[in-house]
JSON list of C-alpha atoms in Angstrom, two decimals:
[
{"chain": "H", "resi": 1, "resn": "UNK", "atom": "CA", "xyz": [10.13, 45.76, 21.99]},
{"chain": "H", "resi": 2, "resn": "UNK", "atom": "CA", "xyz": [8.30, 42.26, 23.59]},
{"chain": "H", "resi": 3, "resn": "UNK", "atom": "CA", "xyz": [5.54, 42.59, 20.25]},
{"chain": "H", "resi": 4, "resn": "UNK", "atom": "CA", "xyz": [8.27, 43.73, 18.58]},
{"chain": "H", "resi": 5, "resn": "UNK", "atom": "CA", "xyz": [10.07, 39.67, 18.90]},
{"chain": "H", "resi": 6, "resn": "UNK", "atom": "CA", "xyz": [6.70, 38.02, 19.46]},
{"chain": "H", "resi": 7, "resn": "UNK", "atom": "CA", "xyz": [5.33, 39.88, 15.24]},
{"chain": "H", "resi": 8, "resn": "UNK", "atom": "CA", "xyz": [8.58, 39.10, 14.22]},
{"chain": "H", "resi": 9, "resn": "UNK", "atom": "CA", "xyz": [8.10, 35.30, 15.78]},
{"chain": "H", "resi": 10, "resn": "UNK", "atom": "CA", "xyz": [5.18, 35.36, 14.36]},
{"chain": "H", "resi": 11, "resn": "UNK", "atom": "CA", "xyz": [6.37, 36.18, 10.68]},
{"chain": "H", "resi": 12, "resn": "UNK", "atom": "CA", "xyz": [9.16, 33.78, 11.48]},
{"chain": "H", "resi": 13, "resn": "UNK", "atom": "CA", "xyz": [6.61, 30.16, 11.69]},
{"chain": "H", "resi": 14, "resn": "UNK", "atom": "CA", "xyz": [4.89, 31.62, 9.32]},
{"chain": "H", "resi": 15, "resn": "UNK", "atom": "CA", "xyz": [7.78, 31.69, 7.25]},
{"chain": "H", "resi": 16, "resn": "UNK", "atom": "CA", "xyz": [8.93, 28.58, 7.79]},
{"chain": "H", "resi": 17, "resn": "UNK", "atom": "CA", "xyz": [5.50, 26.73, 7.27]},
{"chain": "H", "resi": 18, "resn": "UNK", "atom": "CA", "xyz": [4.88, 27.80, 4.16]},
{"chain": "H", "resi": 19, "resn": "UNK", "atom": "CA", "xyz": [8.46, 27.79, 3.21]},
{"chain": "H", "resi": 20, "resn": "UNK", "atom": "CA", "xyz": [7.39, 23.68, 3.73]},
{"chain": "H", "resi": 21, "resn": "UNK", "atom": "CA", "xyz": [9.12, 21.92, 0.05]},
{"chain": "H", "resi": 22, "resn": "UNK", "atom": "CA", "xyz": [6.27, 20.15, -1.53]},
{"chain": "H", "resi": 23, "resn": "UNK", "atom": "CA", "xyz": [8.40, 17.01, -1.51]},
{"chain": "H", "resi": 24, "resn": "UNK", "atom": "CA", "xyz": [8.29, 17.77, 2.18]},
{"chain": "H", "resi": 25, "resn": "UNK", "atom": "CA", "xyz": [4.43, 18.32, 1.99]},
{"chain": "H", "resi": 26, "resn": "UNK", "atom": "CA", "xyz": [3.69, 14.80, 0.35]},
{"chain": "H", "resi": 27, "resn": "UNK", "atom": "CA", "xyz": [6.02, 12.79, 2.09]},
{"chain": "H", "resi": 28, "resn": "UNK", "atom": "CA", "xyz": [4.19, 13.83, 5.98]},
{"chain": "H", "resi": 29, "resn": "UNK", "atom": "CA", "xyz": [0.34, 13.35, 3.21]},
{"chain": "H", "resi": 30, "resn": "UNK", "atom": "CA", "xyz": [2.05, 9.82, 3.07]},
{"chain": "H", "resi": 31, "resn": "UNK", "atom": "CA", "xyz": [2.37, 9.27, 7.12]},
{"chain": "H", "resi": 32, "resn": "UNK", "atom": "CA", "xyz": [-1.08, 10.40, 7.05]},
{"chain": "H", "resi": 33, "resn": "UNK", "atom": "CA", "xyz": [-1.90, 7.58, 4.45]},
{"chain": "H", "resi": 34, "resn": "UNK", "atom": "CA", "xyz": [-0.10, 4.90, 6.15]},
{"chain": "H", "resi": 35, "resn": "UNK", "atom": "CA", "xyz": [-2.06, 6.30, 8.62]},
{"chain": "H", "resi": 36, "resn": "UNK", "atom": "CA", "xyz": [-4.60, 6.15, 7.56]},
{"chain": "H", "resi": 37, "resn": "UNK", "atom": "CA", "xyz": [-4.57, 2.32, 5.85]},
{"chain": "H", "resi": 38, "resn": "UNK", "atom": "CA", "xyz": [-3.94, 1.32, 9.35]},
{"chain": "H", "resi": 39, "resn": "UNK", "atom": "CA", "xyz": [-7.05, 2.20, 10.73]},
{"chain": "H", "resi": 40, "resn": "UNK", "atom": "CA", "xyz": [-9.79, 0.51, 7.20]},
{"chain": "H", "resi": 41, "resn": "UNK", "atom": "CA", "xyz": [-9.76, 4.11, 5.48]},
{"chain": "H", "resi": 42, "resn": "UNK", "atom": "CA", "xyz": [-8.48, 2.65, 1.85]},
{"chain": "H", "resi": 43, "resn": "UNK", "atom": "CA", "xyz": [-10.10, 4.88, -0.20]},
{"chain": "H", "resi": 44, "resn": "UNK", "atom": "CA", "xyz": [-9.45, 7.69, 1.65]},
{"chain": "H", "resi": 45, "resn": "UNK", "atom": "CA", "xyz": [-5.75, 6.74, 1.85]},
{"chain": "H", "resi": 46, "resn": "UNK", "atom": "CA", "xyz": [-5.37, 6.04, -1.67]},
{"chain": "H", "resi": 47, "resn": "UNK", "atom": "CA", "xyz": [-6.89, 10.45, -2.08]},
{"chain": "H", "resi": 48, "resn": "UNK", "atom": "CA", "xyz": [-3.90, 11.27, -0.73]},
{"chain": "H", "resi": 49, "resn": "UNK", "atom": "CA", "xyz": [-1.78, 9.05, -1.71]},
{"chain": "H", "resi": 50, "resn": "UNK", "atom": "CA", "xyz": [-2.65, 10.52, -5.47]},
{"chain": "H", "resi": 51, "resn": "UNK", "atom": "CA", "xyz": [-2.22, 14.20, -3.67]},
{"chain": "H", "resi": 52, "resn": "UNK", "atom": "CA", "xyz": [0.80, 13.13, -1.99]},
{"chain": "H", "resi": 53, "resn": "UNK", "atom": "CA", "xyz": [1.35, 12.62, -6.16]},
{"chain": "H", "resi": 54, "resn": "UNK", "atom": "CA", "xyz": [0.98, 15.05, -8.13]},
{"chain": "H", "resi": 55, "resn": "UNK", "atom": "CA", "xyz": [3.01, 17.40, -5.48]},
{"chain": "H", "resi": 56, "resn": "UNK", "atom": "CA", "xyz": [5.86, 15.36, -6.38]},
{"chain": "H", "resi": 57, "resn": "UNK", "atom": "CA", "xyz": [5.33, 13.30, -9.21]},
{"chain": "H", "resi": 58, "resn": "UNK", "atom": "CA", "xyz": [7.80, 10.32, -10.40]},
{"chain": "H", "resi": 59, "resn": "UNK", "atom": "CA", "xyz": [9.15, 8.44, -6.92]},
{"chain": "H", "resi": 60, "resn": "UNK", "atom": "CA", "xyz": [7.50, 5.00, -5.92]},
{"chain": "H", "resi": 61, "resn": "UNK", "atom": "CA", "xyz": [7.22, 5.40, -2.33]},
{"chain": "H", "resi": 62, "resn": "UNK", "atom": "CA", "xyz": [4.43, 7.17, -2.84]},
{"chain": "H", "resi": 63, "resn": "UNK", "atom": "CA", "xyz": [2.91, 5.25, -5.50]},
{"chain": "H", "resi": 64, "resn": "UNK", "atom": "CA", "xyz": [4.09, 1.43, -4.57]},
{"chain": "H", "resi": 65, "resn": "UNK", "atom": "CA", "xyz": [1.46, 2.79, -1.00]},
{"chain": "H", "resi": 66, "resn": "UNK", "atom": "CA", "xyz": [-0.68, 3.48, -3.64]},
{"chain": "H", "resi": 67, "resn": "UNK", "atom": "CA", "xyz": [-1.18, 0.07, -5.55]},
{"chain": "H", "resi": 68, "resn": "UNK", "atom": "CA", "xyz": [-0.36, -1.64, -1.46]},
{"chain": "H", "resi": 69, "resn": "UNK", "atom": "CA", "xyz": [-3.50, 0.10, -0.63]},
{"chain": "H", "resi": 70, "resn": "UNK", "atom": "CA", "xyz": [-5.44, -0.73, -2.88]},
{"chain": "H", "resi": 71, "resn": "UNK", "atom": "CA", "xyz": [-4.24, -4.57, -2.35]},
{"chain": "H", "resi": 72, "resn": "UNK", "atom": "CA", "xyz": [-5.86, -4.33, 1.18]},
{"chain": "H", "resi": 73, "resn": "UNK", "atom": "CA", "xyz": [-8.79, -3.13, -0.58]},
{"chain": "H", "resi": 74, "resn": "UNK", "atom": "CA", "xyz": [-8.44, -6.11, -1.99]},
{"chain": "H", "resi": 75, "resn": "UNK", "atom": "CA", "xyz": [-8.26, -4.42, -5.58]},
{"chain": "H", "resi": 76, "resn": "UNK", "atom": "CA", "xyz": [-5.69, -6.42, -6.56]},
{"chain": "H", "resi": 77, "resn": "UNK", "atom": "CA", "xyz": [-6.76, -5.55, -10.55]},
{"chain": "H", "resi": 78, "resn": "UNK", "atom": "CA", "xyz": [-6.19, -2.21, -9.55]},
{"chain": "H", "resi": 79, "resn": "UNK", "atom": "CA", "xyz": [-3.06, -3.18, -8.10]},
{"chain": "H", "resi": 80, "resn": "UNK", "atom": "CA", "xyz": [-1.98, -5.21, -11.74]},
{"chain": "H", "resi": 81, "resn": "UNK", "atom": "CA", "xyz": [-1.46, -2.24, -13.25]},
{"chain": "H", "resi": 82, "resn": "UNK", "atom": "CA", "xyz": [-0.39, 0.23, -10.84]},
{"chain": "H", "resi": 83, "resn": "UNK", "atom": "CA", "xyz": [3.11, -2.35, -10.34]},
{"chain": "H", "resi": 84, "resn": "UNK", "atom": "CA", "xyz": [3.04, -2.84, -13.89]},
{"chain": "H", "resi": 85, "resn": "UNK", "atom": "CA", "xyz": [3.82, 0.68, -15.37]},
{"chain": "H", "resi": 86, "resn": "UNK", "atom": "CA", "xyz": [5.73, 0.78, -11.88]},
{"chain": "H", "resi": 87, "resn": "UNK", "atom": "CA", "xyz": [8.28, -1.33, -12.66]},
{"chain": "H", "resi": 88, "resn": "UNK", "atom": "CA", "xyz": [10.79, 0.80, -14.38]},
{"chain": "H", "resi": 89, "resn": "UNK", "atom": "CA", "xyz": [11.27, 2.81, -12.00]},
{"chain": "H", "resi": 90, "resn": "UNK", "atom": "CA", "xyz": [14.59, 3.03, -9.74]},
{"chain": "H", "resi": 91, "resn": "UNK", "atom": "CA", "xyz": [13.80, 1.94, -7.13]},
{"chain": "H", "resi": 92, "resn": "UNK", "atom": "CA", "xyz": [11.79, -0.93, -7.15]},
{"chain": "H", "resi": 93, "resn": "UNK", "atom": "CA", "xyz": [12.94, -3.47, -5.40]},
{"chain": "H", "resi": 94, "resn": "UNK", "atom": "CA", "xyz": [12.02, -7.22, -4.45]},
{"chain": "H", "resi": 95, "resn": "UNK", "atom": "CA", "xyz": [9.35, -5.87, -2.89]},
{"chain": "H", "resi": 96, "resn": "UNK", "atom": "CA", "xyz": [6.86, -4.68, -5.59]},
{"chain": "H", "resi": 97, "resn": "UNK", "atom": "CA", "xyz": [7.80, -8.28, -7.55]},
{"chain": "H", "resi": 98, "resn": "UNK", "atom": "CA", "xyz": [6.38, -9.85, -3.68]},
{"chain": "H", "resi": 99, "resn": "UNK", "atom": "CA", "xyz": [3.69, -7.23, -3.89]},
{"chain": "H", "resi": 100, "resn": "UNK", "atom": "CA", "xyz": [3.11, -8.09, -8.26]},
{"chain": "H", "resi": 101, "resn": "UNK", "atom": "CA", "xyz": [3.67, -11.62, -8.04]},
{"chain": "H", "resi": 102, "resn": "UNK", "atom": "CA", "xyz": [0.96, -12.26, -5.01]},
{"chain": "H", "resi": 103, "resn": "UNK", "atom": "CA", "xyz": [-1.44, -10.20, -6.98]},
{"chain": "H", "resi": 104, "resn": "UNK", "atom": "CA", "xyz": [-1.91, -12.13, -9.60]},
{"chain": "H", "resi": 105, "resn": "UNK", "atom": "CA", "xyz": [-2.07, -15.95, -7.12]},
{"chain": "H", "resi": 106, "resn": "UNK", "atom": "CA", "xyz": [-4.67, -13.97, -5.61]},
{"chain": "H", "resi": 107, "resn": "UNK", "atom": "CA", "xyz": [-7.16, -13.62, -8.90]},
{"chain": "H", "resi": 108, "resn": "UNK", "atom": "CA", "xyz": [-6.12, -17.32, -9.67]},
{"chain": "H", "resi": 109, "resn": "UNK", "atom": "CA", "xyz": [-2.78, -16.66, -12.21]},
{"chain": "H", "resi": 110, "resn": "UNK", "atom": "CA", "xyz": [-1.05, -18.38, -11.72]},
{"chain": "H", "resi": 111, "resn": "UNK", "atom": "CA", "xyz": [1.34, -18.61, -14.38]},
{"chain": "H", "resi": 112, "resn": "UNK", "atom": "CA", "xyz": [1.84, -15.18, -14.81]},
{"chain": "H", "resi": 113, "resn": "UNK", "atom": "CA", "xyz": [2.70, -14.97, -10.57]},
{"chain": "H", "resi": 114, "resn": "UNK", "atom": "CA", "xyz": [5.36, -17.51, -12.02]},
{"chain": "H", "resi": 115, "resn": "UNK", "atom": "CA", "xyz": [6.51, -14.48, -14.45]},
{"chain": "H", "resi": 116, "resn": "UNK", "atom": "CA", "xyz": [6.87, -11.86, -12.01]},
{"chain": "H", "resi": 117, "resn": "UNK", "atom": "CA", "xyz": [8.53, -13.70, -9.12]},
{"chain": "H", "resi": 118, "resn": "UNK", "atom": "CA", "xyz": [11.24, -14.42, -11.34]},
{"chain": "H", "resi": 119, "resn": "UNK", "atom": "CA", "xyz": [10.89, -11.42, -12.97]},
{"chain": "H", "resi": 120, "resn": "UNK", "atom": "CA", "xyz": [12.31, -10.72, -9.85]},
{"chain": "H", "resi": 121, "resn": "UNK", "atom": "CA", "xyz": [13.98, -13.19, -9.18]},
{"chain": "H", "resi": 122, "resn": "UNK", "atom": "CA", "xyz": [16.44, -11.80, -12.25]},
{"chain": "H", "resi": 123, "resn": "UNK", "atom": "CA", "xyz": [16.74, -8.48, -10.61]},
{"chain": "H", "resi": 124, "resn": "UNK", "atom": "CA", "xyz": [17.02, -9.43, -6.92]},
{"chain": "H", "resi": 125, "resn": "UNK", "atom": "CA", "xyz": [18.37, -13.28, -7.50]},
{"chain": "H", "resi": 126, "resn": "UNK", "atom": "CA", "xyz": [18.83, -13.54, -3.62]},
{"chain": "H", "resi": 127, "resn": "UNK", "atom": "CA", "xyz": [14.89, -12.50, -2.29]},
{"chain": "H", "resi": 128, "resn": "UNK", "atom": "CA", "xyz": [14.91, -14.84, -0.42]},
{"chain": "H", "resi": 129, "resn": "UNK", "atom": "CA", "xyz": [11.44, -13.63, -0.37]},
{"chain": "H", "resi": 130, "resn": "UNK", "atom": "CA", "xyz": [10.99, -14.48, -4.06]},
{"chain": "H", "resi": 131, "resn": "UNK", "atom": "CA", "xyz": [11.95, -18.27, -3.37]},
{"chain": "H", "resi": 132, "resn": "UNK", "atom": "CA", "xyz": [9.16, -18.01, -0.82]},
{"chain": "H", "resi": 133, "resn": "UNK", "atom": "CA", "xyz": [6.49, -16.61, -2.91]},
{"chain": "H", "resi": 134, "resn": "UNK", "atom": "CA", "xyz": [6.97, -19.56, -6.17]},
{"chain": "H", "resi": 135, "resn": "UNK", "atom": "CA", "xyz": [7.12, -21.66, -2.83]},
{"chain": "H", "resi": 136, "resn": "UNK", "atom": "CA", "xyz": [3.53, -20.69, -2.34]},
{"chain": "H", "resi": 137, "resn": "UNK", "atom": "CA", "xyz": [1.63, -20.64, -4.76]},
{"chain": "H", "resi": 138, "resn": "UNK", "atom": "CA", "xyz": [2.92, -24.93, -4.86]},
{"chain": "H", "resi": 139, "resn": "UNK", "atom": "CA", "xyz": [1.88, -25.30, -1.83]},
{"chain": "H", "resi": 140, "resn": "UNK", "atom": "CA", "xyz": [-1.86, -23.46, -2.02]},
{"chain": "H", "resi": 141, "resn": "UNK", "atom": "CA", "xyz": [-1.79, -26.02, -5.08]},
{"chain": "H", "resi": 142, "resn": "UNK", "atom": "CA", "xyz": [-0.80, -29.29, -2.51]},
{"chain": "H", "resi": 143, "resn": "UNK", "atom": "CA", "xyz": [2.66, -29.90, -4.09]},
{"chain": "H", "resi": 144, "resn": "UNK", "atom": "CA", "xyz": [5.38, -30.62, -1.87]},
{"chain": "H", "resi": 145, "resn": "UNK", "atom": "CA", "xyz": [7.84, -31.45, -4.00]},
{"chain": "H", "resi": 146, "resn": "UNK", "atom": "CA", "xyz": [8.55, -28.33, -6.61]},
{"chain": "H", "resi": 147, "resn": "UNK", "atom": "CA", "xyz": [7.72, -26.51, -2.97]},
{"chain": "H", "resi": 148, "resn": "UNK", "atom": "CA", "xyz": [10.29, -27.52, -0.90]},
{"chain": "H", "resi": 149, "resn": "UNK", "atom": "CA", "xyz": [13.21, -26.91, -3.07]},
{"chain": "H", "resi": 150, "resn": "UNK", "atom": "CA", "xyz": [11.76, -23.08, -3.93]},
{"chain": "H", "resi": 151, "resn": "UNK", "atom": "CA", "xyz": [12.16, -22.73, -0.12]},
{"chain": "H", "resi": 152, "resn": "UNK", "atom": "CA", "xyz": [15.87, -25.03, 0.45]},
{"chain": "H", "resi": 153, "resn": "UNK", "atom": "CA", "xyz": [16.21, -22.23, -2.47]},
{"chain": "H", "resi": 154, "resn": "UNK", "atom": "CA", "xyz": [15.21, -19.30, -0.74]},
{"chain": "H", "resi": 155, "resn": "UNK", "atom": "CA", "xyz": [17.43, -20.70, 3.15]},
{"chain": "H", "resi": 156, "resn": "UNK", "atom": "CA", "xyz": [20.61, -21.02, 0.55]},
{"chain": "H", "resi": 157, "resn": "UNK", "atom": "CA", "xyz": [20.05, -17.39, -1.94]},
{"chain": "H", "resi": 158, "resn": "UNK", "atom": "CA", "xyz": [19.23, -14.99, 2.33]},
{"chain": "H", "resi": 159, "resn": "UNK", "atom": "CA", "xyz": [20.04, -17.21, 5.11]},
{"chain": "H", "resi": 160, "resn": "UNK", "atom": "CA", "xyz": [18.41, -14.16, 7.37]},
{"chain": "H", "resi": 161, "resn": "UNK", "atom": "CA", "xyz": [15.26, -14.52, 5.05]},
{"chain": "H", "resi": 162, "resn": "UNK", "atom": "CA", "xyz": [12.66, -16.76, 8.38]},
{"chain": "H", "resi": 163, "resn": "UNK", "atom": "CA", "xyz": [9.99, -17.83, 7.11]},
{"chain": "H", "resi": 164, "resn": "UNK", "atom": "CA", "xyz": [11.68, -20.09, 3.78]},
{"chain": "H", "resi": 165, "resn": "UNK", "atom": "CA", "xyz": [13.27, -21.84, 7.80]},
{"chain": "H", "resi": 166, "resn": "UNK", "atom": "CA", "xyz": [9.36, -22.38, 8.99]},
{"chain": "H", "resi": 167, "resn": "UNK", "atom": "CA", "xyz": [7.70, -23.14, 5.68]},
{"chain": "H", "resi": 168, "resn": "UNK", "atom": "CA", "xyz": [10.67, -26.42, 4.82]},
{"chain": "H", "resi": 169, "resn": "UNK", "atom": "CA", "xyz": [10.18, -27.25, 8.71]},
{"chain": "H", "resi": 170, "resn": "UNK", "atom": "CA", "xyz": [6.70, -27.62, 7.96]},
{"chain": "H", "resi": 171, "resn": "UNK", "atom": "CA", "xyz": [7.00, -29.14, 4.67]},
{"chain": "H", "resi": 172, "resn": "UNK", "atom": "CA", "xyz": [9.91, -31.56, 6.53]},
{"chain": "H", "resi": 173, "resn": "UNK", "atom": "CA", "xyz": [7.47, -31.95, 10.12]},
{"chain": "H", "resi": 174, "resn": "UNK", "atom": "CA", "xyz": [4.60, -32.91, 7.84]},
{"chain": "H", "resi": 175, "resn": "UNK", "atom": "CA", "xyz": [6.19, -36.00, 5.26]},
{"chain": "H", "resi": 176, "resn": "UNK", "atom": "CA", "xyz": [7.91, -39.12, 6.41]},
{"chain": "H", "resi": 177, "resn": "UNK", "atom": "CA", "xyz": [11.06, -37.81, 7.05]},
{"chain": "H", "resi": 178, "resn": "UNK", "atom": "CA", "xyz": [10.53, -35.47, 10.61]},
{"chain": "H", "resi": 179, "resn": "UNK", "atom": "CA", "xyz": [13.67, -35.59, 11.76]},
{"chain": "H", "resi": 180, "resn": "UNK", "atom": "CA", "xyz": [14.60, -32.98, 9.94]},
{"chain": "H", "resi": 181, "resn": "UNK", "atom": "CA", "xyz": [12.00, -30.23, 11.35]}
]
């Protein structure tokens, strides 16, 4: 009787393992890929994310994470190529536009970065992170007069997003009127 119970349990476990859906397998691969990214193994991570895409095509998460892996690997053109195609996905978020704009900025195409941030703001008008990133482009150019209104608009539109407060405070602290900081 004991052997029968063990055999039945073994068959049940094997059935459950083989019954794992493609989506579940893809999610597992994605989690493993993120762990690899965190460990600095970017190429290996991208390979797993491509496997996840093949198992469960059309999901935003796998492709977005792959674009982020390219970004970490400083392959900004690869990031842009992926994200430009992903913009029309129904699950696209303000983070996509942030990463896209940042990628354009890092390849020294600030006008394209602004286009990406503005496109994101049309879809997500309260996205404080996009106001922050637009301000940061001006910050890097030392055009603080254009950066500050963007940080302030980000505070107005998304008061819970803290980075706009920080950047605005830094600008005020270094201004002729540091009392505002």
